[in-house]
Short mmCIF file of C-alpha atoms and ligand atoms in Angstrom, two decimals:
data_model
loop_
_atom_site.label_atom_id
_atom_site.label_comp_id
_atom_site.label_asym_id
_atom_site.label_seq_id
_atom_site.Cartn_x
_atom_site.Cartn_y
_atom_site.Cartn_z
CA MET A 176 -20.31 -23.11 -24.04
CA PRO A 177 -23.72 -23.86 -23.84
CA GLY A 178 -26.15 -21.66 -22.19
CA PHE A 179 -28.43 -21.78 -19.16
CA PRO A 180 -29.82 -24.32 -17.74
CA ILE A 181 -26.99 -26.40 -18.62
CA THR A 182 -24.13 -24.11 -17.70
CA ARG A 183 -24.41 -22.82 -14.30
CA LEU A 184 -21.42 -21.10 -12.99
CA ARG A 185 -22.66 -20.89 -9.49
CA ARG A 186 -22.13 -24.83 -9.36
CA ALA A 187 -18.25 -24.44 -8.70
CA ARG A 188 -18.94 -21.66 -6.33
CA MET A 189 -21.16 -23.57 -3.86
CA ARG A 190 -18.53 -25.22 -2.06
CA GLY A 191 -15.16 -23.95 -0.31
CA PHE A 192 -12.85 -26.91 -1.74
CA SER A 193 -14.30 -25.83 -5.53
CA ARG A 194 -13.72 -22.22 -4.91
CA ARG A 195 -10.26 -23.07 -3.99
CA MET A 196 -9.74 -25.41 -6.65
CA LEU A 197 -10.70 -22.71 -9.27
CA THR A 198 -8.80 -19.79 -7.88
CA GLU A 199 -7.06 -18.05 -10.65
CA HIS A 200 -4.72 -15.66 -8.46
CA ARG A 201 -2.93 -15.86 -5.14
CA LEU A 202 -1.04 -13.87 -2.92
CA THR A 203 1.93 -14.91 -1.33
CA PRO A 204 4.63 -13.24 1.19
CA SER A 205 7.03 -13.28 -1.88
CA ASP A 206 4.90 -11.18 -3.79
CA PHE A 207 5.93 -8.11 -1.66
CA ILE A 208 8.12 -5.51 -1.51
CA TRP A 209 7.68 -3.72 2.07
CA PRO A 210 8.62 0.39 2.01
CA LEU A 211 10.19 1.49 5.06
CA PHE A 212 10.89 4.93 6.14
CA VAL A 213 14.12 5.64 7.99
CA THR A 214 15.31 8.74 9.89
CA GLU A 215 18.03 10.08 12.28
CA GLY A 216 18.33 9.85 16.09
CA ASP A 217 17.53 7.07 18.74
CA GLY A 218 14.18 7.61 20.31
CA ASP A 219 10.92 5.73 19.41
CA PRO A 220 9.82 5.24 15.77
CA GLU A 221 7.85 8.23 14.69
CA PRO A 222 4.12 7.85 13.87
CA ILE A 223 3.34 9.32 10.61
CA ASP A 224 0.25 11.59 10.81
CA GLY A 225 -1.07 11.03 7.42
CA MET A 226 -0.27 7.05 7.47
CA ALA A 227 -2.10 5.42 10.06
CA GLY A 228 0.21 2.72 11.51
CA VAL A 229 3.20 3.44 9.72
CA TYR A 230 6.38 4.92 11.27
CA ARG A 231 9.59 6.54 10.54
CA LEU A 232 12.12 4.02 11.86
CA ARG A 233 15.52 4.59 13.28
CA LEU A 234 18.62 2.68 12.31
CA THR A 235 18.17 0.83 15.45
CA HIS A 236 14.67 -0.44 14.72
CA LEU A 237 15.96 -1.94 11.33
CA LYS A 238 17.04 -5.19 13.02
CA ALA A 239 13.49 -6.17 14.19
CA ALA A 240 12.33 -4.88 10.88
CA VAL A 241 14.45 -7.22 8.82
CA LYS A 242 13.95 -10.18 11.29
CA ALA A 243 10.08 -9.79 11.00
CA ALA A 244 10.36 -9.72 7.36
CA GLU A 245 12.62 -12.40 6.90
CA LYS A 246 10.39 -14.75 9.32
CA GLU A 247 7.14 -13.92 7.02
CA GLY A 248 8.80 -14.76 3.76
CA ILE A 249 8.85 -10.85 2.55
CA PRO A 250 11.89 -11.06 -0.13
CA THR A 251 12.87 -7.22 -0.45
CA LEU A 252 12.67 -4.01 1.63
CA ALA A 253 12.42 -0.66 -0.09
CA VAL A 254 14.02 2.16 2.03
CA PHE A 255 12.97 5.63 1.88
CA PRO A 256 14.63 8.73 3.93
CA CYS A 257 13.35 11.44 5.86
CA LEU A 258 16.02 13.71 6.35
CA ASP A 259 16.82 16.86 8.69
CA ASP A 260 16.46 19.91 6.67
CA LYS A 261 19.92 20.94 7.72
CA VAL A 262 21.55 18.23 5.12
CA LYS A 263 19.27 19.53 2.23
CA ASN A 264 20.57 21.76 -0.35
CA ASP A 265 19.47 22.79 -3.94
CA ASP A 266 21.52 19.98 -5.76
CA GLY A 267 20.69 17.23 -3.14
CA THR A 268 24.48 16.54 -2.47
CA ASN A 269 23.98 14.62 0.57
CA ALA A 270 22.66 11.81 -1.82
CA LEU A 271 26.19 11.45 -2.67
CA LYS A 272 27.79 11.08 0.69
CA ALA A 273 29.12 7.78 1.88
CA ASP A 274 27.53 8.02 5.42
CA ASN A 275 24.17 9.59 4.23
CA LEU A 276 21.14 8.04 6.35
CA ILE A 277 20.35 5.74 3.17
CA CYS A 278 24.00 4.21 2.79
CA ARG A 279 23.83 3.45 6.90
CA ALA A 280 20.51 2.21 6.60
CA ILE A 281 21.69 -0.32 3.68
CA LYS A 282 24.59 -1.24 5.96
CA THR A 283 22.82 -1.99 8.66
CA ILE A 284 20.63 -4.30 6.88
CA LYS A 285 23.13 -5.95 5.01
CA ASP A 286 25.13 -6.77 8.45
CA ILE A 287 22.41 -8.89 9.55
CA ASN A 288 22.96 -11.40 6.76
CA ALA A 289 19.24 -12.34 6.38
CA ASP A 290 18.01 -13.59 2.89
CA ILE A 291 16.41 -9.83 2.00
CA GLY A 292 17.07 -7.73 -0.78
CA VAL A 293 17.54 -3.78 -0.10
CA MET A 294 15.40 -1.53 -2.80
CA VAL A 295 16.68 2.03 -2.77
CA ASP A 296 15.02 4.77 -4.34
CA ILE A 297 17.00 6.76 -6.83
CA ALA A 298 15.79 10.48 -6.81
CA LEU A 299 16.88 14.00 -5.24
CA ASP A 300 13.24 15.02 -3.61
CA THR A 301 14.26 13.66 -0.39
CA PHE A 302 17.77 15.57 -0.48
CA THR A 303 16.66 18.80 -1.95
CA SER A 304 15.62 21.85 -0.37
CA HIS A 305 12.90 22.29 -2.98
CA GLY A 306 11.80 18.95 -2.93
CA HIS A 307 11.86 18.02 -6.57
CA ASP A 308 13.42 14.92 -8.15
CA GLY A 309 16.06 16.68 -9.88
CA VAL A 310 18.41 19.54 -9.74
CA ILE A 311 16.93 23.21 -11.06
CA ARG A 312 18.55 25.11 -13.73
CA GLY A 313 17.56 27.97 -15.35
CA GLY A 314 14.09 27.59 -13.64
CA GLN A 315 13.45 24.31 -14.79
CA VAL A 316 14.38 20.53 -13.32
CA ASP A 317 17.20 19.77 -15.82
CA ASN A 318 17.16 16.58 -17.25
CA ASP A 319 20.72 15.98 -18.46
CA ALA A 320 22.27 17.64 -15.33
CA THR A 321 20.61 15.35 -13.09
CA LEU A 322 21.25 12.21 -14.80
CA GLU A 323 24.94 12.73 -13.85
CA ILE A 324 23.99 13.01 -10.10
CA LEU A 325 21.25 10.09 -10.39
CA SER A 326 24.25 7.82 -11.58
CA ALA A 327 26.60 9.04 -8.83
CA GLN A 328 23.80 8.23 -6.04
CA SER A 329 23.35 4.70 -7.84
CA LEU A 330 26.87 4.06 -7.41
CA ASN A 331 26.99 5.35 -3.89
CA TYR A 332 24.24 3.10 -2.72
CA ALA A 333 25.69 0.35 -4.61
CA GLU A 334 29.06 0.78 -2.93
CA ALA A 335 27.19 0.48 0.33
CA GLY A 336 25.70 -2.80 -0.61
CA ALA A 337 22.23 -2.14 -2.22
CA ASP A 338 20.59 -5.07 -4.36
CA ILE A 339 18.36 -2.96 -6.33
CA VAL A 340 18.34 0.56 -7.13
CA ALA A 341 15.01 1.90 -8.20
CA PRO A 342 15.22 5.01 -10.25
CA SER A 343 11.74 7.19 -9.32
CA ASP A 344 12.80 10.21 -10.93
CA MET A 345 11.33 10.39 -14.49
CA MET A 346 14.09 11.93 -16.41
CA ASP A 347 14.73 10.72 -19.59
CA GLY A 348 17.57 8.18 -20.33
CA ARG A 349 18.33 7.74 -16.53
CA ILE A 350 18.24 4.25 -16.97
CA LYS A 351 20.97 3.88 -19.70
CA THR A 352 23.26 6.25 -17.69
CA ILE A 353 22.60 4.41 -14.58
CA ARG A 354 23.37 1.03 -16.17
CA ALA A 355 26.12 2.24 -17.77
CA SER A 356 27.91 3.68 -14.86
CA LEU A 357 27.35 0.68 -12.41
CA ASP A 358 28.71 -1.49 -15.07
CA GLU A 359 31.98 0.49 -15.52
CA ASN A 360 32.37 0.49 -11.97
CA GLY A 361 31.98 -3.36 -11.58
CA TYR A 362 28.46 -3.49 -10.28
CA SER A 363 26.96 -5.38 -13.77
CA ASP A 364 25.15 -7.79 -11.06
CA LEU A 365 23.04 -4.70 -9.18
CA MET A 366 19.55 -4.90 -10.56
CA ILE A 367 17.37 -1.80 -11.71
CA MET A 368 13.89 -1.48 -11.22
CA ALA A 369 12.88 1.57 -13.05
CA TYR A 370 9.55 3.25 -11.83
CA ALA A 371 8.84 3.37 -15.56
CA ALA A 372 5.56 4.85 -15.60
CA LYS A 373 5.02 7.04 -12.83
CA TYR A 374 2.25 9.38 -12.76
CA ALA A 375 1.94 12.94 -11.50
CA SER A 376 -0.40 11.96 -8.76
CA THR A 377 -2.03 13.50 -5.90
CA LEU A 378 -1.83 9.89 -4.01
CA TYR A 379 1.55 10.64 -2.94
CA ALA A 380 0.48 13.45 -0.39
CA PRO A 381 0.87 11.32 2.62
CA PHE A 382 4.34 9.90 1.28
CA ARG A 383 5.26 13.38 0.84
CA GLU A 384 4.62 14.03 4.41
CA ALA A 385 6.25 10.94 5.79
CA ALA A 386 9.77 11.86 4.01
CA ARG A 387 8.94 15.62 4.61
CA SER A 388 9.73 16.21 0.71
CA ASN A 389 6.87 18.34 -0.43
CA PRO A 390 7.94 20.11 -3.79
CA LEU A 391 6.19 23.72 -2.98
CA SER A 392 9.03 25.57 -1.86
CA GLY A 393 11.00 25.71 -5.51
CA GLY A 394 8.49 27.61 -6.84
CA LEU A 395 7.96 25.10 -9.49
CA GLY A 396 4.61 23.84 -8.25
CA ASP A 397 4.01 19.92 -8.81
CA LYS A 398 6.02 17.36 -10.65
CA ALA A 399 4.11 17.36 -13.87
CA SER A 400 6.87 18.46 -16.06
CA TYR A 401 8.58 15.17 -15.34
CA GLN A 402 6.02 12.95 -14.16
CA MET A 403 3.34 11.50 -16.36
CA ASN A 404 -0.13 12.86 -17.16
CA PRO A 405 -2.72 10.64 -15.73
CA ALA A 406 -5.02 11.55 -18.89
CA ASN A 407 -2.26 9.23 -20.79
CA SER A 408 -2.06 5.43 -21.45
CA ASP A 409 -0.41 4.95 -24.67
CA GLU A 410 2.74 7.27 -23.50
CA ALA A 411 3.12 4.82 -20.44
CA LEU A 412 3.94 1.95 -23.02
CA ARG A 413 6.48 4.30 -24.64
CA GLU A 414 7.91 5.03 -21.30
CA ILE A 415 8.16 1.31 -20.52
CA ALA A 416 9.52 0.32 -23.65
CA LEU A 417 12.34 2.90 -23.34
CA ASP A 418 13.02 1.72 -19.78
CA ILE A 419 13.29 -2.15 -21.23
CA GLN A 420 15.50 -1.09 -23.92
CA GLU A 421 17.81 1.26 -21.69
CA GLY A 422 18.49 -1.97 -19.53
CA ALA A 423 15.84 -1.96 -16.74
CA ASP A 424 15.41 -5.44 -15.33
CA PHE A 425 11.98 -4.79 -13.99
CA VAL A 426 9.35 -2.01 -14.48
CA MET A 427 7.00 -0.63 -12.12
CA VAL A 428 3.81 1.13 -12.61
CA LYS A 429 2.37 3.73 -9.92
CA PRO A 430 0.16 4.61 -8.51
CA GLY A 431 -1.31 1.28 -7.94
CA MET A 432 -5.21 0.72 -7.93
CA PRO A 433 -6.29 3.71 -10.49
CA TYR A 434 -3.51 2.50 -13.11
CA LEU A 435 -4.31 -1.20 -12.99
CA ASP A 436 -5.41 -0.75 -16.90
CA ILE A 437 -1.83 0.27 -17.54
CA MET A 438 -0.13 -2.84 -15.67
CA ARG A 439 -2.45 -4.66 -17.67
CA ARG A 440 -1.32 -3.15 -20.97
CA ALA A 441 2.15 -3.54 -19.97
CA TYR A 442 1.80 -7.27 -19.13
CA GLU A 443 0.31 -7.84 -22.42
CA ALA A 444 2.86 -5.84 -24.39
CA PHE A 445 6.17 -6.74 -22.95
CA ASN A 446 7.54 -10.04 -21.82
CA MET A 447 8.77 -8.30 -18.21
CA PRO A 448 7.84 -8.54 -14.88
CA ILE A 449 5.63 -5.48 -13.84
CA PHE A 450 5.31 -4.25 -10.43
CA GLY A 451 2.76 -2.04 -8.95
CA TYR A 452 3.04 0.36 -6.29
CA GLN A 453 0.04 0.70 -4.11
CA VAL A 454 0.83 4.24 -2.86
CA SER A 455 0.64 6.18 0.26
CA GLY A 456 -2.67 7.80 -0.68
CA GLU A 457 -4.28 4.26 -1.60
CA TYR A 458 -3.14 2.96 1.85
CA GLN A 459 -4.48 5.74 3.59
CA MET A 460 -7.90 5.42 1.75
CA ILE A 461 -8.14 2.22 2.47
CA GLN A 462 -7.13 2.60 6.53
CA ALA A 463 -10.00 5.33 6.24
CA LEU A 464 -12.72 2.58 5.06
CA MET A 465 -11.07 0.22 7.83
CA ALA A 466 -11.73 2.43 10.52
CA THR A 467 -15.44 2.09 9.52
CA LEU A 468 -15.40 -1.58 9.40
CA PRO A 469 -15.89 -4.41 11.88
CA GLU A 470 -12.50 -5.90 12.54
CA THR A 471 -13.65 -9.08 10.75
CA GLN A 472 -13.83 -7.35 7.29
CA ARG A 473 -10.76 -5.34 7.49
CA HIS A 474 -8.30 -8.40 6.22
CA ALA A 475 -10.68 -9.01 3.50
CA LEU A 476 -10.78 -5.49 2.22
CA ILE A 477 -6.91 -5.31 2.14
CA MET A 478 -6.63 -8.66 0.17
CA GLU A 479 -9.09 -7.77 -2.42
CA MET A 480 -7.07 -4.71 -2.90
CA LEU A 481 -3.87 -6.32 -3.48
CA LEU A 482 -5.18 -9.22 -5.10
CA ALA A 483 -6.31 -6.79 -8.14
CA PHE A 484 -2.98 -6.06 -8.95
CA LYS A 485 -1.99 -9.88 -9.35
CA ARG A 486 -5.47 -9.92 -11.40
CA ALA A 487 -3.94 -7.38 -13.40
CA GLY A 488 -0.76 -9.18 -14.31
CA CYS A 489 1.92 -7.61 -11.78
CA ALA A 490 4.98 -10.08 -10.68
CA GLY A 491 5.00 -8.45 -7.41
CA ILE A 492 3.73 -5.16 -5.30
CA LEU A 493 5.23 -2.54 -3.26
CA SER A 494 2.92 -1.86 -0.45
CA TYR A 495 2.67 -0.43 3.52
CA PHE A 496 0.14 -3.62 4.10
CA ALA A 497 3.49 -5.98 3.01
CA TYR A 498 4.04 -6.79 7.00
CA ASP A 499 0.30 -7.29 7.91
CA VAL A 500 -0.70 -9.17 4.78
CA ALA A 501 2.33 -11.66 4.83
CA TYR A 502 1.48 -12.19 8.55
CA GLN A 503 -2.03 -13.19 8.02
CA LEU A 504 -1.15 -15.19 4.86
CA ASN A 505 1.00 -17.37 6.79
CA ARG A 506 -1.34 -18.16 9.36
CA ASN A 507 -3.90 -19.07 6.57
CA GLN A 508 -6.37 -16.23 6.55
C1 PBG B 280 10.38 9.73 -4.81
C2 PBG B 280 9.14 9.01 -4.46
C3 PBG B 280 7.83 9.43 -4.30
C4 PBG B 280 7.12 8.32 -4.27
C5 PBG B 280 8.19 7.04 -4.20
N1 PBG B 280 9.27 7.53 -4.25
C6 PBG B 280 7.24 10.89 -4.29
C7 PBG B 280 7.21 11.89 -5.44
O1 PBG B 280 7.42 11.33 -6.21
O2 PBG B 280 6.65 12.63 -5.28
C8 PBG B 280 5.84 8.01 -3.33
C9 PBG B 280 5.16 6.87 -2.97
C10 PBG B 280 3.89 6.64 -2.12
O3 PBG B 280 3.14 8.09 -2.17
O4 PBG B 280 3.72 5.87 -1.41
N2 PBG B 280 10.66 10.29 -6.16
#
C-alpha cells in the first residue's frame, strides 16, 4: 500500500454511502439470544434491583415476550428461574421435577407455536440452597456426582420440549455425559450450547440477585473451584477443545466484553460457532453510563458494545439488550 498522500483512508469515511459500503460487521436481530428471568405467581413483572429495565416475568407474561421476540426476529430465548427458597435443597432436586418452573416455562413457550427456540441453563445454582452449580460432598462441589444430576436435569428439560440445553456448571465431562444420556433417550436432535470458557467473574453479581442464587450460604465462598481463573487464556482453549470433542454443537465464552480476546482466539482456533454472553454486570455498567447520556447517544452506546462481539468473531450474542436492539434495528436506526 502506498503511503500518504496517495493513500488517504479518510476518503472512504467522508460520506454515508461509502461508510455503509465498507462496513465489515453488522448486527441483525437474528444474532441475539434474549435471556429472560421467570418466577412463580401471577402478579405484575417484578423489577430486578440491580438490572435497570429487566424484570422477573410470571409464566402468564411469557406469551407477550415470545410474540415480541418473534415480531422482532429474535431466534432464541434463554430462560432462567428465580425460585422460592422452599423448593430449594442441598442437592437441588427440584431441577429433576417434571413440573418445575422451568419445565412449565418451556411448555408455555412451546405451546405458543412461534418459530422461536428455547434454551435452558443446565446447572444447579438456582435450585440449591447453597447456590453452587453442583452438589456438595465432603465439603467440595463434587464433579462426578453432579454429572449424573445434570444429565437428569437435561433429560427433564428435553422431555418438556427444550430446543437447546446449555450447561453452565463447568464440571469436567458434562458435555459427554449429557450428550450420551440425551442420545440414549431419543433426543439426538437436541442441541447443546456449552458454556465452554466460563470465568469466575464478579460481573455475575446482578444475575445472582435476579435469580436469588448467591453462593455464599454454602460456606465455600465463590465458584473458583470450577469456573475459570480470569488470569488464564490458554486454558480457555483447552476447555473449548474438550467441549467440542465431547459433542457440543456450539460453544460460549462468558463474560463478554472483557473476554473478547478469548472469543477471538477461539474463532481462529476452531471452526465452530462461538457465542458471547454480555452478562448482567456488563449490562448494568452500560446502563449506568447510559443514565448520564442524552437520549440520542444511548442506542449508539449499546450498538458499539455489541458490535465488538461480532468483530471478535462471535456467531451470536446473549444480551439483556436483545429486544431493544432488535426493535431499533428493525426500525432502521
Ligand atoms: C448459572 C449462571 C450464571 C449466569 C448464567 N448462568 C451465574 C453464575 O454462574 O454464578 C450469569 C449470567 C449473567 O451474569 O448475566 N450457572
